[in-house]
CSV table of C-alpha atoms and ligand atoms in Angstrom, one decimal:
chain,number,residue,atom,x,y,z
A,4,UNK,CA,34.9,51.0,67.1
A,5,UNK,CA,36.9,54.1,68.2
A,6,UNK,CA,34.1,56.1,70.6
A,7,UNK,CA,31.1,57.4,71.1
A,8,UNK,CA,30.8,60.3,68.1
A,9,UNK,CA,28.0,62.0,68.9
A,10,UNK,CA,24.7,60.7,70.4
A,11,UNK,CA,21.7,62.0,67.9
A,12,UNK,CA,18.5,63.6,69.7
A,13,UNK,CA,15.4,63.5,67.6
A,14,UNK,CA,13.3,67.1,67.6
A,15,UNK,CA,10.8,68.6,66.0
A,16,UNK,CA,11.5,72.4,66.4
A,17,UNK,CA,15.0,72.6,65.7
A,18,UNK,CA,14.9,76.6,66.2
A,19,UNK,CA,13.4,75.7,70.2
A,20,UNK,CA,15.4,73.0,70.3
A,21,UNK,CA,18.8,74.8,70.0
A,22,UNK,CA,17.7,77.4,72.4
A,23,UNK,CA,16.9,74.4,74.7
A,24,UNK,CA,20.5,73.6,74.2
A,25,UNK,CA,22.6,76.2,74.3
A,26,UNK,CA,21.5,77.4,77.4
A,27,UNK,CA,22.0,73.7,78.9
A,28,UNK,CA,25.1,72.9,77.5
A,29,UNK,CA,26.3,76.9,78.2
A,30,UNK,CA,28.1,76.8,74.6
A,31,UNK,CA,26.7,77.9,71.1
A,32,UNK,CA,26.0,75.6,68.4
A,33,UNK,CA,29.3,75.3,66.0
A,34,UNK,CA,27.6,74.0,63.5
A,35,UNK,CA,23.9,74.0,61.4
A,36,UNK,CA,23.8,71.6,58.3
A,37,UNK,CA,20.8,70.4,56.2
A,38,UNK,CA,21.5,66.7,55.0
A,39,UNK,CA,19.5,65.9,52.0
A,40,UNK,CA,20.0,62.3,51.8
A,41,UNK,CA,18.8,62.2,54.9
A,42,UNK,CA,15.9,64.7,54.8
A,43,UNK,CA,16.7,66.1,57.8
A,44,UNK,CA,18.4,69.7,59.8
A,45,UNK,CA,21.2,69.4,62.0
A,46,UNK,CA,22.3,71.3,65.3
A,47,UNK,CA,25.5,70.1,66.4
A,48,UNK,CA,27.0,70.7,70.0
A,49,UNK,CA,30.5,70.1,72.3
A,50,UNK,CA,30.9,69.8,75.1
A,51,UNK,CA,34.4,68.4,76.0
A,52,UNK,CA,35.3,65.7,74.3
A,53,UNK,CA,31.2,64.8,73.6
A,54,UNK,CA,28.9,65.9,70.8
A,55,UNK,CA,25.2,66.0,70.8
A,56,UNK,CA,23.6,66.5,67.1
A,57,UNK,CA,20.0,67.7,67.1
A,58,UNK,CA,17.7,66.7,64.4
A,59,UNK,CA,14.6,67.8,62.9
A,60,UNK,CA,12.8,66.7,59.9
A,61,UNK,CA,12.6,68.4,56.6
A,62,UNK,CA,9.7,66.3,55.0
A,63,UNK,CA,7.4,63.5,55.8
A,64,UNK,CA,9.6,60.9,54.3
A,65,UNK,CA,12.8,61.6,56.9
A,66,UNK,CA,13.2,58.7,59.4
A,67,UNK,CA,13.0,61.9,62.5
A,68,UNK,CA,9.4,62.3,60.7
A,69,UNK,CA,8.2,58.9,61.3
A,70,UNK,CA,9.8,58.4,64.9
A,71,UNK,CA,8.2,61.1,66.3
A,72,UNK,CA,4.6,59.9,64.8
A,73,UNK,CA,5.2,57.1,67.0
A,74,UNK,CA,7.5,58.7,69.2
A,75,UNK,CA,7.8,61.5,71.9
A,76,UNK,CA,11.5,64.2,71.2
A,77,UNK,CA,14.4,62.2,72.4
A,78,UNK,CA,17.6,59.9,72.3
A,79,UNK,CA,17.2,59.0,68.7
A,80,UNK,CA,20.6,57.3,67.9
A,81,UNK,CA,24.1,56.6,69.1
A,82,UNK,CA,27.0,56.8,66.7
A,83,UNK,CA,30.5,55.6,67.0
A,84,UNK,CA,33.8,56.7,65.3
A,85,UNK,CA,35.2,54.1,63.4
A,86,UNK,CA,38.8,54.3,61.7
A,87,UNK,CA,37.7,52.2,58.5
A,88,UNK,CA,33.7,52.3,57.9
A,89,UNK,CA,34.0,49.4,55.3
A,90,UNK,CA,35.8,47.0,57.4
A,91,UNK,CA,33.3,47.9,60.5
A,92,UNK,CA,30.8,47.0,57.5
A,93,UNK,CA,32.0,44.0,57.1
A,94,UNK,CA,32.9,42.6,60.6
A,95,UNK,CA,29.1,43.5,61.6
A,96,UNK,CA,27.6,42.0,58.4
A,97,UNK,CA,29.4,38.8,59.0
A,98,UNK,CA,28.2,39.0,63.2
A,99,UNK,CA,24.9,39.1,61.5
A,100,UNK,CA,24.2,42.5,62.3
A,101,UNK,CA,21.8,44.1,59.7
A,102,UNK,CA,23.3,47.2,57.9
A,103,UNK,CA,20.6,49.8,57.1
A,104,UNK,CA,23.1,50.4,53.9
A,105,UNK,CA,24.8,48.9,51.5
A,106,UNK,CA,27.8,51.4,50.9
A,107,UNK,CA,28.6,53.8,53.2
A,108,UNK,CA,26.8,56.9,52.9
A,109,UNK,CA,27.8,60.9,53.0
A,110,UNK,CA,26.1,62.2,56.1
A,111,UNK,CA,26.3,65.6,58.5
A,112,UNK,CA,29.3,66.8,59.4
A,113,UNK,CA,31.6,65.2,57.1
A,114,UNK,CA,31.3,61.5,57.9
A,115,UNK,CA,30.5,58.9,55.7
A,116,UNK,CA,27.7,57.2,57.9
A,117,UNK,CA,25.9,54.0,58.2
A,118,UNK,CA,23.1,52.8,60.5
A,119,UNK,CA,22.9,49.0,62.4
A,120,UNK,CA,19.1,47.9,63.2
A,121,UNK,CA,18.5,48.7,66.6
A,122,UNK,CA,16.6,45.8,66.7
A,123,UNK,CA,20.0,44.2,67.0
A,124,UNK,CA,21.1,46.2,69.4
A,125,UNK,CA,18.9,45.7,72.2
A,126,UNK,CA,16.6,48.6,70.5
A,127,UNK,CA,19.2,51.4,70.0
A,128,UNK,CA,19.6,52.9,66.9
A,129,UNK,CA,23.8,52.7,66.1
A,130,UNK,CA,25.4,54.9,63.4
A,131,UNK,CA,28.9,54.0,62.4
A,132,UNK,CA,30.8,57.6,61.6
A,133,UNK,CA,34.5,58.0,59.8
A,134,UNK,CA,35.9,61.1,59.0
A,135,UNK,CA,36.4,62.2,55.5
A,136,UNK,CA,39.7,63.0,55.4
A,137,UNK,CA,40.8,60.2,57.1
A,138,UNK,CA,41.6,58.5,54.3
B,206,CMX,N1,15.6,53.8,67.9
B,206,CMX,C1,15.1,52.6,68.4
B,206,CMX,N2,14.1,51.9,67.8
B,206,CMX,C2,13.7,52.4,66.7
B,206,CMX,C3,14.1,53.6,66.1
B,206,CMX,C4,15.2,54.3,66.8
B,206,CMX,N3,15.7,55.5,66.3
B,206,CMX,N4,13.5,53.9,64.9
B,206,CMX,C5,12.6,52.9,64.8
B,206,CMX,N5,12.7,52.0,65.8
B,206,CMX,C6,11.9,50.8,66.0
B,206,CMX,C7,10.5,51.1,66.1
B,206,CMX,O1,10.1,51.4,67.4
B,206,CMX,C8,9.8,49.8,65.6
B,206,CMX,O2,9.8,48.9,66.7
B,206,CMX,P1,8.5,47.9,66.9
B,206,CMX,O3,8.5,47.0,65.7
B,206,CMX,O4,8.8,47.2,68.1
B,206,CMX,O5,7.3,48.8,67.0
B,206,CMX,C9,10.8,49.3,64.6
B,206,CMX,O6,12.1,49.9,64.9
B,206,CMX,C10,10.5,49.6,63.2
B,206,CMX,O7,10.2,51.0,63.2
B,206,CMX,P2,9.3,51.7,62.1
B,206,CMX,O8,8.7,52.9,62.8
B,206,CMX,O9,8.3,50.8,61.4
B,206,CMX,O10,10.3,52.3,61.1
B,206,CMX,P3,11.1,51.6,59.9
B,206,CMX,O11,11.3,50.1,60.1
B,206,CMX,O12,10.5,52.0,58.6
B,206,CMX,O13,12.5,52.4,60.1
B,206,CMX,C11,14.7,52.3,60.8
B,206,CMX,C12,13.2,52.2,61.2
B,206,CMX,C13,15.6,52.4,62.0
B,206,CMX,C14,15.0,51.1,59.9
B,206,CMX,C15,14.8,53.7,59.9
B,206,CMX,O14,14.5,54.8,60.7
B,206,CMX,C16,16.2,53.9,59.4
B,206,CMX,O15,16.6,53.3,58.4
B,206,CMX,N6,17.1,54.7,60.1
B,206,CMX,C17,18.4,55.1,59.7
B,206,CMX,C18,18.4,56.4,59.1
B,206,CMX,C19,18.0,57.5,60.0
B,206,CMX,O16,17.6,57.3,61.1
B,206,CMX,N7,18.2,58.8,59.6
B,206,CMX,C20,18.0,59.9,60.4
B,206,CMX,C21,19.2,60.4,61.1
B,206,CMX,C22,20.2,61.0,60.1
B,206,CMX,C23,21.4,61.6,60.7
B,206,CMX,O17,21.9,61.3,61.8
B,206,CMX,O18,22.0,62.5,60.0
């Protein structure tokens, strides 16, 4: 794995949320994206070489809609750049790590995505992220 990519922060008021964040970080959002296979809105953030991607649900099915029933608004997931997402695939499979995919999937800000059990990782939920174009 390359680096951290972004680190995911579950919300529920996306709109509040940003304000929250734009006056912390002291930079506008770049970017706002609804992801439909993943039923939820994005809010994405730099600062320096680090990205922090708000999410918000957009239905009672989304994964964001479930952790916060159990969960209070917080670190939701870190995900790593990887160079080639099938090969991370496949070196994690065969660790025994369990893949919340089986193929890679398209996700926010054109990455194709996959998510590791954070049951197997010491209760962190990981993403793997590669860049479209990178290949
Ligand atoms: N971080 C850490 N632990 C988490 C977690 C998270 N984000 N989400 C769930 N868990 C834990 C729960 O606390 C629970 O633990 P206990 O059994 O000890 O209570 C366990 O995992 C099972 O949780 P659950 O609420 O029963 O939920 P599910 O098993 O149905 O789903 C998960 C959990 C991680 C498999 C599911 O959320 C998933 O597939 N996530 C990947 C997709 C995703 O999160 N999409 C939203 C982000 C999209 C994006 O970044 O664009």
């Amino acid at each position: 794995m390359q680096k951290i990519e972004h680190i995911g922060i579950a919300v529920k008021d996306l709109a509040a949320a940003k304000e929250v964040y734009e006056n912390l970080l002291g930079v506008p959002c770049y970017k706002e994206e609804k992801v439909e296979s993943e039923s939820v809105n994005t809010a994405f953030f730099r600062t320096g070489n680090n990205k922090i991607e708000l999410l918000a649900a957009t239905n009672e099915d989304s994964a964001i809609h479930k952790y916060l029933d159990k969960n209070r608004e917080g670190v939701h997931h870190i995900a790593f750049a990887v160079q080639d997402i099938h090969e991370e695939m496949k070196r994690l499979r065969k660790a025994g790590f369990r893949l919340l995919n089986e193929e890679p999937k398209r996700g926010a800000d054109n990455k194709l995505i996959c998510f590791v059990h954070p049951k197997d990782n010491c209760g962190v939920l990981i993403e793997l992220c590669q860049e479209i174009n990178n290949k």
